[in-house]
Amino acid sequence: MPDINAVDELEPGDAIVFQYWGIDHEGIVTSVTTDPEDKKLGIVHVIHYAFNFPITRTIKEERFFFDLNQQKNSKKVYENVQLYDAATTIERARARAGEQRHNPFNNTSRHLVEWAKVGNDSTMLENGTFPVNNGIMRRYNAYSWNDLKEGCIFDYSYYGIRHQGVVTKVNMQDNMVTVVHYGTRGIFSRRTVMKEDVPIDFKMQTLMIYRCDPAFKHNTPDEVITKAEQRIGEQSWKIMSNSSWKFCLHCLFN
């Protein structure tokens, strides 16, 4: 990461490392204004996971005064990886403004920058790898509608526990996805493969998706949906051999 020697070296869409509350911190640049008399001074607007006293962290676009005479800031450089262009990078970062899902292990400002610049092709954004009989599943946080696709395996909170289902419809207008999964109408009701609408709040909910390693053969999204819908009404749930997770894997691979 090369040091920034003048503020006008920065451009919108750049990923930077700067001092924030005394530690190195990352963000996406959205605009730059350089002092006409001293190029080491300037105003830089940055999207990042901001600290809100006392404990809450929220993604914000904030204005910072950079004094490179006293600060050591740097610009991230990526090699051998496909990047989003500057406008798309900023659009992606701004789409997450207001998010309060900070996690010190898998959702920091660094992860925000990586998601905005690189997307989920980045191995850094994996938050779990799961070997299965037919391949390897990789888990990622879902941060925006760009991450939720019809036919994907979706991980969300269901009756207070982590749960998986196959997305059959994405309804951005109503902030819903339709999921086929092994569900229940009540905590003591019999588990049944059903189709349900799940409300989506990317700002607050912990939402995740699974992707199969492309080296392994798996069904297309349309095939996954068809297989899921064919099993609606089934009541053969078993915690070890036919859970909602096993149901999703069957739709993906068999």
mmCIF file of C-alpha atoms in Angstrom:
data_model
loop_
_atom_site.group_PDB
_atom_site.id
_atom_site.type_symbol
_atom_site.label_atom_id
_atom_site.label_comp_id
_atom_site.label_asym_id
_atom_site.label_seq_id
_atom_site.Cartn_x
_atom_site.Cartn_y
_atom_site.Cartn_z
ATOM 1 C CA MET A 1 0.000 0.000 0.000
ATOM 2 C CA PRO A 2 1.821 3.154 -1.187
ATOM 3 C CA ASP A 3 1.790 6.175 1.106
ATOM 4 C CA ILE A 4 -0.189 9.196 -0.031
ATOM 5 C CA ASN A 5 2.172 12.173 -0.434
ATOM 6 C CA ALA A 6 -0.407 14.690 -1.631
ATOM 7 C CA VAL A 7 -4.175 14.790 -1.115
ATOM 8 C CA ASP A 8 -4.778 15.239 -4.846
ATOM 9 C CA GLU A 9 -3.330 11.769 -5.422
ATOM 10 C CA LEU A 10 -6.664 10.454 -4.181
ATOM 11 C CA GLU A 11 -9.637 9.933 -6.479
ATOM 12 C CA PRO A 12 -13.284 8.977 -5.859
ATOM 13 C CA GLY A 13 -13.609 5.211 -5.610
ATOM 14 C CA ASP A 14 -10.160 4.730 -4.081
ATOM 15 C CA ALA A 15 -9.749 2.439 -1.083
ATOM 16 C CA ILE A 16 -7.642 4.088 1.608
ATOM 17 C CA VAL A 17 -6.102 3.349 4.982
ATOM 18 C CA PHE A 18 -6.144 6.311 7.367
ATOM 19 C CA GLN A 19 -5.913 7.065 11.063
ATOM 20 C CA TYR A 20 -9.240 6.877 12.898
ATOM 21 C CA TRP A 21 -9.418 7.053 16.685
ATOM 22 C CA GLY A 22 -5.674 6.379 16.742
ATOM 23 C CA ILE A 23 -5.701 3.158 14.695
ATOM 24 C CA ASP A 24 -5.451 2.205 11.029
ATOM 25 C CA HIS A 25 -8.880 2.199 9.436
ATOM 26 C CA GLU A 26 -10.200 1.685 5.911
ATOM 27 C CA GLY A 27 -12.804 3.407 3.766
ATOM 28 C CA ILE A 28 -13.950 4.300 0.252
ATOM 29 C CA VAL A 29 -13.238 7.824 -1.000
ATOM 30 C CA THR A 30 -16.239 9.653 -2.493
ATOM 31 C CA SER A 31 -14.827 13.160 -3.041
ATOM 32 C CA VAL A 32 -11.552 15.068 -2.628
ATOM 33 C CA THR A 33 -10.841 18.785 -2.186
ATOM 34 C CA THR A 34 -7.170 19.808 -2.011
ATOM 35 C CA ASP A 35 -5.851 23.004 -0.411
ATOM 36 C CA PRO A 36 -4.627 25.150 -3.338
ATOM 37 C CA GLU A 37 -1.562 26.306 -1.398
ATOM 38 C CA ASP A 38 -0.527 23.080 0.327
ATOM 39 C CA LYS A 39 -1.148 19.801 -1.479
ATOM 40 C CA LYS A 40 -0.676 17.896 1.771
ATOM 41 C CA LEU A 41 -3.884 19.438 3.148
ATOM 42 C CA GLY A 42 -7.408 18.698 2.028
ATOM 43 C CA ILE A 43 -10.948 17.563 2.740
ATOM 44 C CA VAL A 44 -11.777 13.941 1.913
ATOM 45 C CA HIS A 45 -15.219 12.371 2.146
ATOM 46 C CA VAL A 46 -15.084 8.682 3.073
ATOM 47 C CA ILE A 47 -17.631 5.870 3.486
ATOM 48 C CA HIS A 48 -16.637 3.649 6.402
ATOM 49 C CA TYR A 49 -17.842 1.835 9.500
ATOM 50 C CA ALA A 50 -17.998 4.801 11.864
ATOM 51 C CA PHE A 51 -17.811 4.609 15.642
ATOM 52 C CA ASN A 52 -20.898 6.027 17.380
ATOM 53 C CA PHE A 53 -20.459 6.625 21.095
ATOM 54 C CA PRO A 54 -20.717 4.578 23.211
ATOM 55 C CA ILE A 55 -20.699 1.225 21.365
ATOM 56 C CA THR A 56 -22.706 1.320 18.130
ATOM 57 C CA ARG A 57 -20.925 1.241 14.785
ATOM 58 C CA THR A 58 -22.726 2.474 11.691
ATOM 59 C CA ILE A 59 -21.683 2.771 8.050
ATOM 60 C CA LYS A 60 -21.568 6.483 7.228
ATOM 61 C CA GLU A 61 -20.211 8.881 4.648
ATOM 62 C CA GLU A 62 -18.141 11.381 6.646
ATOM 63 C CA ARG A 63 -15.946 14.399 6.021
ATOM 64 C CA PHE A 64 -12.315 14.222 7.172
ATOM 65 C CA PHE A 65 -9.543 16.805 7.202
ATOM 66 C CA PHE A 66 -6.302 15.245 5.984
ATOM 67 C CA ASP A 67 -2.971 16.780 6.999
ATOM 68 C CA LEU A 68 -0.286 14.639 5.431
ATOM 69 C CA ASN A 69 2.380 16.675 7.190
ATOM 70 C CA GLN A 70 1.316 14.901 10.374
ATOM 71 C CA GLN A 71 -0.658 11.867 9.190
ATOM 72 C CA LYS A 72 0.532 8.761 7.395
ATOM 73 C CA ASN A 73 -2.232 7.610 5.081
ATOM 74 C CA SER A 74 -2.022 5.142 2.222
ATOM 75 C CA LYS A 75 -3.975 3.918 -0.800
ATOM 76 C CA LYS A 76 -4.768 0.246 -1.294
ATOM 77 C CA VAL A 77 -3.523 -1.303 -4.521
ATOM 78 C CA TYR A 78 -5.041 -4.490 -5.916
ATOM 79 C CA GLU A 79 -3.264 -6.883 -8.275
ATOM 80 C CA ASN A 80 -4.551 -9.863 -10.266
ATOM 81 C CA VAL A 81 -8.150 -9.267 -9.253
ATOM 82 C CA GLN A 82 -11.170 -7.865 -11.092
ATOM 83 C CA LEU A 83 -12.336 -4.569 -9.557
ATOM 84 C CA TYR A 84 -15.552 -2.598 -9.859
ATOM 85 C CA ASP A 85 -15.140 0.794 -11.525
ATOM 86 C CA ALA A 86 -15.105 3.914 -9.326
ATOM 87 C CA ALA A 87 -18.777 4.820 -9.806
ATOM 88 C CA THR A 88 -19.962 1.276 -9.039
ATOM 89 C CA THR A 89 -17.642 1.032 -6.027
ATOM 90 C CA ILE A 90 -19.124 4.210 -4.547
ATOM 91 C CA GLU A 91 -22.675 3.109 -5.366
ATOM 92 C CA ARG A 92 -22.119 -0.220 -3.621
ATOM 93 C CA ALA A 93 -20.600 1.415 -0.545
ATOM 94 C CA ARG A 94 -23.389 4.023 -0.324
ATOM 95 C CA ALA A 95 -26.025 1.289 -0.584
ATOM 96 C CA ARG A 96 -24.864 0.085 2.828
ATOM 97 C CA ALA A 97 -25.104 3.487 4.578
ATOM 98 C CA GLY A 98 -26.927 3.098 7.888
ATOM 99 C CA GLU A 99 -25.929 -0.543 8.329
ATOM 100 C CA GLN A 100 -25.305 -1.587 11.943
ATOM 101 C CA ARG A 101 -23.998 -5.147 11.540
ATOM 102 C CA HIS A 102 -20.399 -4.548 12.603
ATOM 103 C CA ASN A 103 -18.572 -7.711 13.576
ATOM 104 C CA PRO A 104 -14.870 -7.613 14.523
ATOM 105 C CA PHE A 105 -14.278 -10.938 12.771
ATOM 106 C CA ASN A 106 -16.166 -10.714 9.489
ATOM 107 C CA ASN A 107 -17.769 -7.292 9.005
ATOM 108 C CA THR A 108 -15.445 -4.371 9.651
ATOM 109 C CA SER A 109 -14.525 -1.338 7.561
ATOM 110 C CA ARG A 110 -11.959 -3.534 5.848
ATOM 111 C CA HIS A 111 -14.679 -5.969 4.777
ATOM 112 C CA LEU A 112 -16.839 -3.062 3.587
ATOM 113 C CA VAL A 113 -13.994 -1.834 1.372
ATOM 114 C CA GLU A 114 -13.312 -5.302 0.013
ATOM 115 C CA TRP A 115 -16.985 -5.877 -0.770
ATOM 116 C CA ALA A 116 -17.362 -2.496 -2.479
ATOM 117 C CA LYS A 117 -14.164 -2.818 -4.562
ATOM 118 C CA VAL A 118 -13.907 -6.544 -5.276
ATOM 119 C CA GLY A 119 -17.211 -8.146 -4.323
ATOM 120 C CA ASN A 120 -17.698 -11.657 -3.044
ATOM 121 C CA ASP A 121 -15.012 -13.009 -5.362
ATOM 122 C CA SER A 122 -12.655 -11.937 -2.587
ATOM 123 C CA THR A 123 -11.602 -14.854 -0.397
ATOM 124 C CA MET A 124 -11.340 -12.415 2.514
ATOM 125 C CA LEU A 125 -15.136 -12.154 2.580
ATOM 126 C CA GLU A 126 -15.671 -15.855 3.212
ATOM 127 C CA ASN A 127 -16.950 -16.388 6.751
ATOM 128 C CA GLY A 128 -17.113 -20.161 6.620
ATOM 129 C CA THR A 129 -16.165 -23.125 4.440
ATOM 130 C CA PHE A 130 -18.205 -26.327 4.601
ATOM 131 C CA PRO A 131 -17.131 -29.575 2.900
ATOM 132 C CA VAL A 132 -20.117 -31.585 1.691
ATOM 133 C CA ASN A 133 -20.316 -34.900 -0.150
ATOM 134 C CA ASN A 134 -20.571 -33.273 -3.550
ATOM 135 C CA GLY A 135 -18.264 -30.290 -3.109
ATOM 136 C CA ILE A 136 -17.364 -27.330 -0.941
ATOM 137 C CA MET A 137 -19.818 -24.658 0.168
ATOM 138 C CA ARG A 138 -18.549 -21.186 1.052
ATOM 139 C CA ARG A 139 -20.578 -18.815 3.216
ATOM 140 C CA TYR A 140 -20.694 -15.028 2.776
ATOM 141 C CA ASN A 141 -22.555 -12.185 4.414
ATOM 142 C CA ALA A 142 -25.374 -10.808 2.265
ATOM 143 C CA TYR A 143 -25.182 -7.014 2.392
ATOM 144 C CA SER A 144 -27.488 -5.845 -0.414
ATOM 145 C CA TRP A 145 -29.921 -7.022 -3.064
ATOM 146 C CA ASN A 146 -26.899 -7.620 -5.307
ATOM 147 C CA ASP A 147 -26.067 -10.618 -3.091
ATOM 148 C CA LEU A 148 -29.476 -12.309 -3.099
ATOM 149 C CA LYS A 149 -30.238 -14.230 -6.285
ATOM 150 C CA GLU A 150 -33.058 -16.588 -7.164
ATOM 151 C CA GLY A 151 -31.878 -20.147 -6.667
ATOM 152 C CA CYS A 152 -29.312 -19.313 -3.989
ATOM 153 C CA ILE A 153 -29.119 -20.906 -0.538
ATOM 154 C CA PHE A 154 -30.088 -18.267 2.006
ATOM 155 C CA ASP A 155 -29.167 -18.278 5.716
ATOM 156 C CA TYR A 156 -31.302 -16.212 8.126
ATOM 157 C CA SER A 157 -32.726 -16.219 11.638
ATOM 158 C CA TYR A 158 -35.828 -18.414 12.032
ATOM 159 C CA TYR A 159 -37.409 -18.737 15.457
ATOM 160 C CA GLY A 160 -34.158 -17.385 16.879
ATOM 161 C CA ILE A 161 -31.815 -19.930 15.262
ATOM 162 C CA ARG A 162 -29.783 -19.969 12.053
ATOM 163 C CA HIS A 163 -31.761 -21.544 9.251
ATOM 164 C CA GLN A 164 -31.412 -22.155 5.517
ATOM 165 C CA GLY A 165 -33.779 -22.111 2.561
ATOM 166 C CA VAL A 166 -33.801 -21.846 -1.238
ATOM 167 C CA VAL A 167 -34.669 -18.397 -2.588
ATOM 168 C CA THR A 168 -37.315 -18.699 -5.306
ATOM 169 C CA LYS A 169 -38.227 -15.013 -5.734
ATOM 170 C CA VAL A 170 -36.551 -11.693 -4.905
ATOM 171 C CA ASN A 171 -38.972 -8.813 -4.256
ATOM 172 C CA MET A 172 -36.922 -5.654 -3.724
ATOM 173 C CA GLN A 173 -39.959 -3.372 -3.862
ATOM 174 C CA ASP A 174 -41.535 -4.983 -0.794
ATOM 175 C CA ASN A 175 -38.216 -5.889 0.896
ATOM 176 C CA MET A 176 -39.030 -9.593 0.752
ATOM 177 C CA VAL A 177 -37.634 -12.826 -0.557
ATOM 178 C CA THR A 178 -39.683 -15.950 -1.080
ATOM 179 C CA VAL A 179 -38.013 -19.033 0.377
ATOM 180 C CA VAL A 180 -38.762 -22.759 0.140
ATOM 181 C CA HIS A 181 -37.528 -24.475 3.295
ATOM 182 C CA TYR A 182 -38.288 -26.976 6.020
ATOM 183 C CA GLY A 183 -40.426 -24.700 8.181
ATOM 184 C CA THR A 184 -43.147 -24.802 10.771
ATOM 185 C CA ARG A 185 -46.301 -22.789 11.473
ATOM 186 C CA GLY A 186 -45.505 -22.824 15.173
ATOM 187 C CA ILE A 187 -42.731 -23.944 17.474
ATOM 188 C CA PHE A 188 -44.579 -27.210 18.247
ATOM 189 C CA SER A 189 -46.041 -27.813 14.765
ATOM 190 C CA ARG A 190 -44.799 -30.553 12.467
ATOM 191 C CA ARG A 191 -41.997 -29.450 10.173
ATOM 192 C CA THR A 192 -43.038 -29.212 6.550
ATOM 193 C CA VAL A 193 -41.397 -28.101 3.318
ATOM 194 C CA MET A 194 -43.196 -24.832 2.608
ATOM 195 C CA LYS A 195 -42.943 -21.600 0.674
ATOM 196 C CA GLU A 196 -42.792 -18.455 2.805
ATOM 197 C CA ASP A 197 -42.067 -14.747 2.382
ATOM 198 C CA VAL A 198 -39.170 -13.533 4.520
ATOM 199 C CA PRO A 199 -38.855 -9.781 5.279
ATOM 200 C CA ILE A 200 -35.377 -8.386 4.601
ATOM 201 C CA ASP A 201 -33.553 -5.643 6.495
ATOM 202 C CA PHE A 202 -29.950 -5.469 5.319
ATOM 203 C CA LYS A 203 -29.140 -2.694 7.802
ATOM 204 C CA MET A 204 -29.804 -4.721 10.941
ATOM 205 C CA GLN A 205 -30.264 -8.443 10.205
ATOM 206 C CA THR A 206 -27.458 -10.973 9.953
ATOM 207 C CA LEU A 207 -28.140 -12.405 6.506
ATOM 208 C CA MET A 208 -25.874 -14.845 4.691
ATOM 209 C CA ILE A 209 -25.676 -16.849 1.474
ATOM 210 C CA TYR A 210 -23.837 -20.003 0.419
ATOM 211 C CA ARG A 211 -22.011 -20.528 -2.847
ATOM 212 C CA CYS A 212 -20.692 -23.798 -4.213
ATOM 213 C CA ASP A 213 -17.049 -23.900 -5.235
ATOM 214 C CA PRO A 214 -17.178 -23.693 -9.068
ATOM 215 C CA ALA A 215 -14.812 -26.678 -9.324
ATOM 216 C CA PHE A 216 -17.705 -28.921 -8.293
ATOM 217 C CA LYS A 217 -20.691 -29.786 -10.450
ATOM 218 C CA HIS A 218 -24.018 -28.453 -9.190
ATOM 219 C CA ASN A 219 -27.480 -27.628 -10.497
ATOM 220 C CA THR A 220 -28.382 -24.342 -12.160
ATOM 221 C CA PRO A 221 -30.494 -21.825 -10.179
ATOM 222 C CA ASP A 222 -33.611 -22.777 -12.162
ATOM 223 C CA GLU A 223 -33.021 -26.453 -11.440
ATOM 224 C CA VAL A 224 -32.520 -25.731 -7.738
ATOM 225 C CA ILE A 225 -35.831 -23.856 -7.594
ATOM 226 C CA THR A 226 -37.682 -26.607 -9.449
ATOM 227 C CA LYS A 227 -36.350 -29.310 -7.123
ATOM 228 C CA ALA A 228 -37.240 -27.226 -4.043
ATOM 229 C CA GLU A 229 -40.809 -26.541 -5.189
ATOM 230 C CA GLN A 230 -41.373 -30.207 -6.079
ATOM 231 C CA ARG A 231 -40.907 -31.094 -2.409
ATOM 232 C CA ILE A 232 -43.426 -28.595 -0.992
ATOM 233 C CA GLY A 233 -45.690 -30.417 1.473
ATOM 234 C CA GLU A 234 -43.086 -33.031 2.456
ATOM 235 C CA GLN A 235 -43.034 -33.866 6.180
ATOM 236 C CA SER A 236 -39.955 -36.084 6.522
ATOM 237 C CA TRP A 237 -37.737 -33.750 8.537
ATOM 238 C CA LYS A 238 -34.882 -35.385 10.480
ATOM 239 C CA ILE A 239 -32.302 -33.355 12.371
ATOM 240 C CA MET A 240 -29.297 -35.318 11.058
ATOM 241 C CA SER A 241 -30.338 -36.549 7.633
ATOM 242 C CA ASN A 242 -33.149 -34.324 6.326
ATOM 243 C CA SER A 243 -32.880 -30.909 7.969
ATOM 244 C CA SER A 244 -33.480 -27.656 6.113
ATOM 245 C CA TRP A 245 -29.721 -27.508 5.378
ATOM 246 C CA LYS A 246 -29.770 -31.040 3.959
ATOM 247 C CA PHE A 247 -32.875 -30.118 1.949
ATOM 248 C CA CYS A 248 -30.988 -27.170 0.365
ATOM 249 C CA LEU A 249 -27.954 -29.322 -0.463
ATOM 250 C CA HIS A 250 -30.188 -31.949 -2.063
ATOM 251 C CA CYS A 251 -31.753 -29.270 -4.295
ATOM 252 C CA LEU A 252 -28.318 -27.953 -5.259
ATOM 253 C CA PHE A 253 -26.535 -31.209 -6.018
ATOM 254 C CA ASN A 254 -29.012 -34.050 -6.683
#
